[in-house]
């Protein structure tokens, strides 16, 4: 099977670079599966996992939004932040999830920015999910 070059980049630098057979991720418009030779496109990404399949190996990268650019020979993901599954501090991610859940539960008493707390929860849950898939 043909491969496609994939780069996941954040403002802090590259997070993942490899040649893979297939890229799967969630864009704002829905789930995308990309193979070599895919029609060029640009799409905004949701907070979620990027699955990178090559043979019988699948790598996972947690991305916190951003954009996906597809060219026939290359996929570039520009994310605000991203982490490979094996680099996620699972305990820290679980604590972040608990803090975000607590903020949402305390919203009646405090002056909580609900949207910000929901996004923090989505990011934390995504990091936990991606990390646990890699175990």
PDB file of N, CA, C and O in Angstrom, residues 22-34 41-52 60-70 75-79 122 125-126 129-130 133:
ATOM      1  N   UNK A  22      -2.443   5.450   6.326  1.00  0.00           N
ATOM      2  CA  UNK A  22      -3.752   6.077   6.496  1.00  0.00           C
ATOM      3  C   UNK A  22      -3.764   7.000   7.699  1.00  0.00           C
ATOM      4  O   UNK A  22      -3.168   6.696   8.729  1.00  0.00           O
ATOM      5  N   UNK A  23      -4.463   8.125   7.554  1.00  0.00           N
ATOM      6  CA  UNK A  23      -4.664   9.082   8.637  1.00  0.00           C
ATOM      7  C   UNK A  23      -6.169   9.152   8.889  1.00  0.00           C
ATOM      8  O   UNK A  23      -6.945   9.325   7.953  1.00  0.00           O
ATOM      9  N   UNK A  24      -6.573   9.016  10.159  1.00  0.00           N
ATOM     10  CA  UNK A  24      -7.986   9.177  10.527  1.00  0.00           C
ATOM     11  C   UNK A  24      -8.072  10.232  11.619  1.00  0.00           C
ATOM     12  O   UNK A  24      -7.309  10.192  12.584  1.00  0.00           O
ATOM     13  N   UNK A  25      -9.008  11.156  11.465  1.00  0.00           N
ATOM     14  CA  UNK A  25      -9.190  12.198  12.470  1.00  0.00           C
ATOM     15  C   UNK A  25     -10.601  12.769  12.369  1.00  0.00           C
ATOM     16  O   UNK A  25     -11.336  12.462  11.434  1.00  0.00           O
ATOM     17  N   UNK A  26     -10.952  13.611  13.336  1.00  0.00           N
ATOM     18  CA  UNK A  26     -12.268  14.248  13.319  1.00  0.00           C
ATOM     19  C   UNK A  26     -12.130  15.711  12.957  1.00  0.00           C
ATOM     20  O   UNK A  26     -11.518  16.489  13.681  1.00  0.00           O
ATOM     21  N   UNK A  27     -12.710  16.057  11.826  1.00  0.00           N
ATOM     22  CA  UNK A  27     -12.797  17.463  11.428  1.00  0.00           C
ATOM     23  C   UNK A  27     -14.114  18.010  11.954  1.00  0.00           C
ATOM     24  O   UNK A  27     -14.963  17.252  12.438  1.00  0.00           O
ATOM     25  N   UNK A  28     -14.290  19.319  11.867  1.00  0.00           N
ATOM     26  CA  UNK A  28     -15.561  19.920  12.292  1.00  0.00           C
ATOM     27  C   UNK A  28     -16.724  19.334  11.494  1.00  0.00           C
ATOM     28  O   UNK A  28     -17.826  19.220  11.992  1.00  0.00           O
ATOM     29  N   UNK A  29     -16.462  18.915  10.250  1.00  0.00           N
ATOM     30  CA  UNK A  29     -17.517  18.384   9.385  1.00  0.00           C
ATOM     31  C   UNK A  29     -17.752  16.889   9.558  1.00  0.00           C
ATOM     32  O   UNK A  29     -18.665  16.337   8.968  1.00  0.00           O
ATOM     33  N   UNK A  30     -16.911  16.221  10.360  1.00  0.00           N
ATOM     34  CA  UNK A  30     -17.083  14.788  10.590  1.00  0.00           C
ATOM     35  C   UNK A  30     -15.781  14.026  10.496  1.00  0.00           C
ATOM     36  O   UNK A  30     -14.705  14.602  10.336  1.00  0.00           O
ATOM     37  N   UNK A  31     -15.880  12.712  10.581  1.00  0.00           N
ATOM     38  CA  UNK A  31     -14.710  11.822  10.551  1.00  0.00           C
ATOM     39  C   UNK A  31     -14.076  11.811   9.164  1.00  0.00           C
ATOM     40  O   UNK A  31     -14.768  11.750   8.158  1.00  0.00           O
ATOM     41  N   UNK A  32     -12.736  11.885   9.122  1.00  0.00           N
ATOM     42  CA  UNK A  32     -12.010  11.851   7.859  1.00  0.00           C
ATOM     43  C   UNK A  32     -11.031  10.686   7.845  1.00  0.00           C
ATOM     44  O   UNK A  32     -10.359  10.434   8.842  1.00  0.00           O
ATOM     45  N   UNK A  33     -10.949  10.002   6.720  1.00  0.00           N
ATOM     46  CA  UNK A  33      -9.933   8.992   6.491  1.00  0.00           C
ATOM     47  C   UNK A  33      -9.163   9.393   5.252  1.00  0.00           C
ATOM     48  O   UNK A  33      -9.761   9.652   4.203  1.00  0.00           O
ATOM     49  N   UNK A  34      -7.846   9.477   5.355  1.00  0.00           N
ATOM     50  CA  UNK A  34      -7.035  10.006   4.266  1.00  0.00           C
ATOM     51  C   UNK A  34      -5.977   8.988   3.861  1.00  0.00           C
ATOM     52  O   UNK A  34      -5.245   8.469   4.706  1.00  0.00           O
ATOM     53  N   UNK A  41      -7.341  19.412   0.326  1.00  0.00           N
ATOM     54  CA  UNK A  41      -8.386  20.043   1.136  1.00  0.00           C
ATOM     55  C   UNK A  41      -7.776  20.667   2.379  1.00  0.00           C
ATOM     56  O   UNK A  41      -6.660  20.330   2.767  1.00  0.00           O
ATOM     57  N   UNK A  42      -8.525  21.562   2.997  1.00  0.00           N
ATOM     58  CA  UNK A  42      -8.180  22.143   4.287  1.00  0.00           C
ATOM     59  C   UNK A  42      -9.433  22.036   5.141  1.00  0.00           C
ATOM     60  O   UNK A  42     -10.532  22.329   4.670  1.00  0.00           O
ATOM     61  N   UNK A  43      -9.262  21.601   6.402  1.00  0.00           N
ATOM     62  CA  UNK A  43     -10.421  21.445   7.280  1.00  0.00           C
ATOM     63  C   UNK A  43     -10.039  21.787   8.716  1.00  0.00           C
ATOM     64  O   UNK A  43      -8.959  21.419   9.171  1.00  0.00           O
ATOM     65  N   UNK A  44     -10.943  22.486   9.436  1.00  0.00           N
ATOM     66  CA  UNK A  44     -10.705  22.714  10.865  1.00  0.00           C
ATOM     67  C   UNK A  44     -10.929  21.408  11.635  1.00  0.00           C
ATOM     68  O   UNK A  44     -11.826  20.630  11.293  1.00  0.00           O
ATOM     69  N   UNK A  45     -10.098  21.173  12.650  1.00  0.00           N
ATOM     70  CA  UNK A  45     -10.190  19.941  13.433  1.00  0.00           C
ATOM     71  C   UNK A  45     -10.874  20.167  14.766  1.00  0.00           C
ATOM     72  O   UNK A  45     -10.784  21.240  15.353  1.00  0.00           O
ATOM     73  N   UNK A  46     -11.516  19.114  15.244  1.00  0.00           N
ATOM     74  CA  UNK A  46     -12.068  19.100  16.590  1.00  0.00           C
ATOM     75  C   UNK A  46     -10.988  18.644  17.556  1.00  0.00           C
ATOM     76  O   UNK A  46      -9.958  18.108  17.155  1.00  0.00           O
ATOM     77  N   UNK A  47     -11.241  18.823  18.844  1.00  0.00           N
ATOM     78  CA  UNK A  47     -10.392  18.216  19.859  1.00  0.00           C
ATOM     79  C   UNK A  47     -10.601  16.713  19.719  1.00  0.00           C
ATOM     80  O   UNK A  47     -11.731  16.241  19.742  1.00  0.00           O
ATOM     81  N   UNK A  48      -9.526  15.959  19.523  1.00  0.00           N
ATOM     82  CA  UNK A  48      -9.691  14.524  19.348  1.00  0.00           C
ATOM     83  C   UNK A  48      -8.376  13.829  19.048  1.00  0.00           C
ATOM     84  O   UNK A  48      -7.301  14.424  19.098  1.00  0.00           O
ATOM     85  N   UNK A  49      -8.511  12.548  18.714  1.00  0.00           N
ATOM     86  CA  UNK A  49      -7.344  11.722  18.411  1.00  0.00           C
ATOM     87  C   UNK A  49      -7.097  11.698  16.912  1.00  0.00           C
ATOM     88  O   UNK A  49      -8.035  11.680  16.121  1.00  0.00           O
ATOM     89  N   UNK A  50      -5.829  11.697  16.541  1.00  0.00           N
ATOM     90  CA  UNK A  50      -5.431  11.441  15.165  1.00  0.00           C
ATOM     91  C   UNK A  50      -4.848  10.034  15.168  1.00  0.00           C
ATOM     92  O   UNK A  50      -3.948   9.734  15.946  1.00  0.00           O
ATOM     93  N   UNK A  51      -5.415   9.152  14.334  1.00  0.00           N
ATOM     94  CA  UNK A  51      -4.916   7.773  14.223  1.00  0.00           C
ATOM     95  C   UNK A  51      -4.058   7.691  12.968  1.00  0.00           C
ATOM     96  O   UNK A  51      -4.498   8.075  11.885  1.00  0.00           O
ATOM     97  N   UNK A  52      -2.853   7.175  13.143  1.00  0.00           N
ATOM     98  CA  UNK A  52      -1.900   7.083  12.044  1.00  0.00           C
ATOM     99  C   UNK A  52      -1.529   5.622  11.883  1.00  0.00           C
ATOM    100  O   UNK A  52      -0.837   5.052  12.717  1.00  0.00           O
ATOM    101  N   UNK A  60      -1.121   7.055  17.890  1.00  0.00           N
ATOM    102  CA  UNK A  60      -2.170   8.010  18.239  1.00  0.00           C
ATOM    103  C   UNK A  60      -1.533   9.313  18.685  1.00  0.00           C
ATOM    104  O   UNK A  60      -0.533   9.305  19.414  1.00  0.00           O
ATOM    105  N   UNK A  61      -2.125  10.425  18.248  1.00  0.00           N
ATOM    106  CA  UNK A  61      -1.702  11.748  18.680  1.00  0.00           C
ATOM    107  C   UNK A  61      -2.951  12.485  19.137  1.00  0.00           C
ATOM    108  O   UNK A  61      -3.949  12.544  18.413  1.00  0.00           O
ATOM    109  N   UNK A  62      -2.912  13.037  20.359  1.00  0.00           N
ATOM    110  CA  UNK A  62      -4.014  13.860  20.865  1.00  0.00           C
ATOM    111  C   UNK A  62      -3.805  15.276  20.352  1.00  0.00           C
ATOM    112  O   UNK A  62      -2.747  15.860  20.561  1.00  0.00           O
ATOM    113  N   UNK A  63      -4.803  15.833  19.655  1.00  0.00           N
ATOM    114  CA  UNK A  63      -4.708  17.207  19.177  1.00  0.00           C
ATOM    115  C   UNK A  63      -5.835  18.037  19.789  1.00  0.00           C
ATOM    116  O   UNK A  63      -6.943  17.557  19.988  1.00  0.00           O
ATOM    117  N   UNK A  64      -5.513  19.282  20.075  1.00  0.00           N
ATOM    118  CA  UNK A  64      -6.490  20.200  20.657  1.00  0.00           C
ATOM    119  C   UNK A  64      -6.875  21.239  19.617  1.00  0.00           C
ATOM    120  O   UNK A  64      -6.467  22.390  19.671  1.00  0.00           O
ATOM    121  N   UNK A  65      -7.664  20.786  18.653  1.00  0.00           N
ATOM    122  CA  UNK A  65      -8.113  21.669  17.590  1.00  0.00           C
ATOM    123  C   UNK A  65      -6.995  21.964  16.612  1.00  0.00           C
ATOM    124  O   UNK A  65      -5.929  21.356  16.651  1.00  0.00           O
ATOM    125  N   UNK A  66      -7.255  22.875  15.711  1.00  0.00           N
ATOM    126  CA  UNK A  66      -6.270  23.239  14.704  1.00  0.00           C
ATOM    127  C   UNK A  66      -6.823  23.021  13.313  1.00  0.00           C
ATOM    128  O   UNK A  66      -8.043  23.002  13.108  1.00  0.00           O
ATOM    129  N   UNK A  67      -5.903  22.826  12.366  1.00  0.00           N
ATOM    130  CA  UNK A  67      -6.295  22.651  10.967  1.00  0.00           C
ATOM    131  C   UNK A  67      -5.560  21.484  10.346  1.00  0.00           C
ATOM    132  O   UNK A  67      -4.426  21.191  10.698  1.00  0.00           O
ATOM    133  N   UNK A  68      -6.217  20.856   9.395  1.00  0.00           N
ATOM    134  CA  UNK A  68      -5.668  19.751   8.620  1.00  0.00           C
ATOM    135  C   UNK A  68      -5.538  20.238   7.182  1.00  0.00           C
ATOM    136  O   UNK A  68      -6.500  20.767   6.618  1.00  0.00           O
ATOM    137  N   UNK A  69      -4.330  20.091   6.618  1.00  0.00           N
ATOM    138  CA  UNK A  69      -4.126  20.416   5.203  1.00  0.00           C
ATOM    139  C   UNK A  69      -3.718  19.131   4.507  1.00  0.00           C
ATOM    140  O   UNK A  69      -2.765  18.470   4.913  1.00  0.00           O
ATOM    141  N   UNK A  70      -4.464  18.767   3.455  1.00  0.00           N
ATOM    142  CA  UNK A  70      -4.189  17.541   2.709  1.00  0.00           C
ATOM    143  C   UNK A  70      -3.742  17.912   1.308  1.00  0.00           C
ATOM    144  O   UNK A  70      -4.404  18.698   0.623  1.00  0.00           O
ATOM    145  N   UNK A  75       0.182  15.200   4.376  1.00  0.00           N
ATOM    146  CA  UNK A  75      -0.840  15.700   5.287  1.00  0.00           C
ATOM    147  C   UNK A  75      -0.119  16.496   6.363  1.00  0.00           C
ATOM    148  O   UNK A  75       0.841  16.012   6.973  1.00  0.00           O
ATOM    149  N   UNK A  76      -0.561  17.723   6.577  1.00  0.00           N
ATOM    150  CA  UNK A  76      -0.002  18.556   7.641  1.00  0.00           C
ATOM    151  C   UNK A  76      -1.123  18.908   8.603  1.00  0.00           C
ATOM    152  O   UNK A  76      -2.181  19.380   8.185  1.00  0.00           O
ATOM    153  N   UNK A  77      -0.881  18.667   9.885  1.00  0.00           N
ATOM    154  CA  UNK A  77      -1.828  19.046  10.925  1.00  0.00           C
ATOM    155  C   UNK A  77      -1.177  20.153  11.739  1.00  0.00           C
ATOM    156  O   UNK A  77      -0.104  19.961  12.321  1.00  0.00           O
ATOM    157  N   UNK A  78      -1.807  21.315  11.724  1.00  0.00           N
ATOM    158  CA  UNK A  78      -1.352  22.462  12.504  1.00  0.00           C
ATOM    159  C   UNK A  78      -2.267  22.549  13.716  1.00  0.00           C
ATOM    160  O   UNK A  78      -3.441  22.909  13.588  1.00  0.00           O
ATOM    161  N   UNK A  79      -1.740  22.196  14.881  1.00  0.00           N
ATOM    162  CA  UNK A  79      -2.559  22.132  16.092  1.00  0.00           C
ATOM    163  C   UNK A  79      -2.074  23.144  17.121  1.00  0.00           C
ATOM    164  O   UNK A  79      -0.880  23.454  17.184  1.00  0.00           O
ATOM    165  N   UNK A 122     -12.975  18.626  27.641  1.00  0.00           N
ATOM    166  CA  UNK A 122     -12.786  17.884  26.379  1.00  0.00           C
ATOM    167  C   UNK A 122     -11.318  17.571  26.136  1.00  0.00           C
ATOM    168  O   UNK A 122     -10.966  16.460  25.730  1.00  0.00           O
ATOM    169  N   UNK A 125     -10.180  14.819  28.709  1.00  0.00           N
ATOM    170  CA  UNK A 125     -10.750  13.517  28.364  1.00  0.00           C
ATOM    171  C   UNK A 125     -10.050  12.953  27.128  1.00  0.00           C
ATOM    172  O   UNK A 125      -9.721  11.766  27.067  1.00  0.00           O
ATOM    173  N   UNK A 126      -9.786  13.803  26.140  1.00  0.00           N
ATOM    174  CA  UNK A 126      -9.084  13.362  24.935  1.00  0.00           C
ATOM    175  C   UNK A 126      -7.692  12.829  25.279  1.00  0.00           C
ATOM    176  O   UNK A 126      -7.293  11.771  24.801  1.00  0.00           O
ATOM    177  N   UNK A 129      -8.050   9.422  26.995  1.00  0.00           N
ATOM    178  CA  UNK A 129      -8.448   8.398  26.036  1.00  0.00           C
ATOM    179  C   UNK A 129      -7.292   7.996  25.118  1.00  0.00           C
ATOM    180  O   UNK A 129      -7.069   6.805  24.875  1.00  0.00           O
ATOM    181  N   UNK A 130      -6.579   8.970  24.600  1.00  0.00           N
ATOM    182  CA  UNK A 130      -5.463   8.672  23.699  1.00  0.00           C
ATOM    183  C   UNK A 130      -4.373   7.915  24.449  1.00  0.00           C
ATOM    184  O   UNK A 130      -3.827   6.945  23.954  1.00  0.00           O
ATOM    185  N   UNK A 133      -5.322   4.230  25.049  1.00  0.00           N
ATOM    186  CA  UNK A 133      -5.303   3.401  23.844  1.00  0.00           C
ATOM    187  C   UNK A 133      -3.905   2.885  23.563  1.00  0.00           C
ATOM    188  O   UNK A 133      -3.739   1.874  22.898  1.00  0.00           O
TER     189      UNK A 133
END
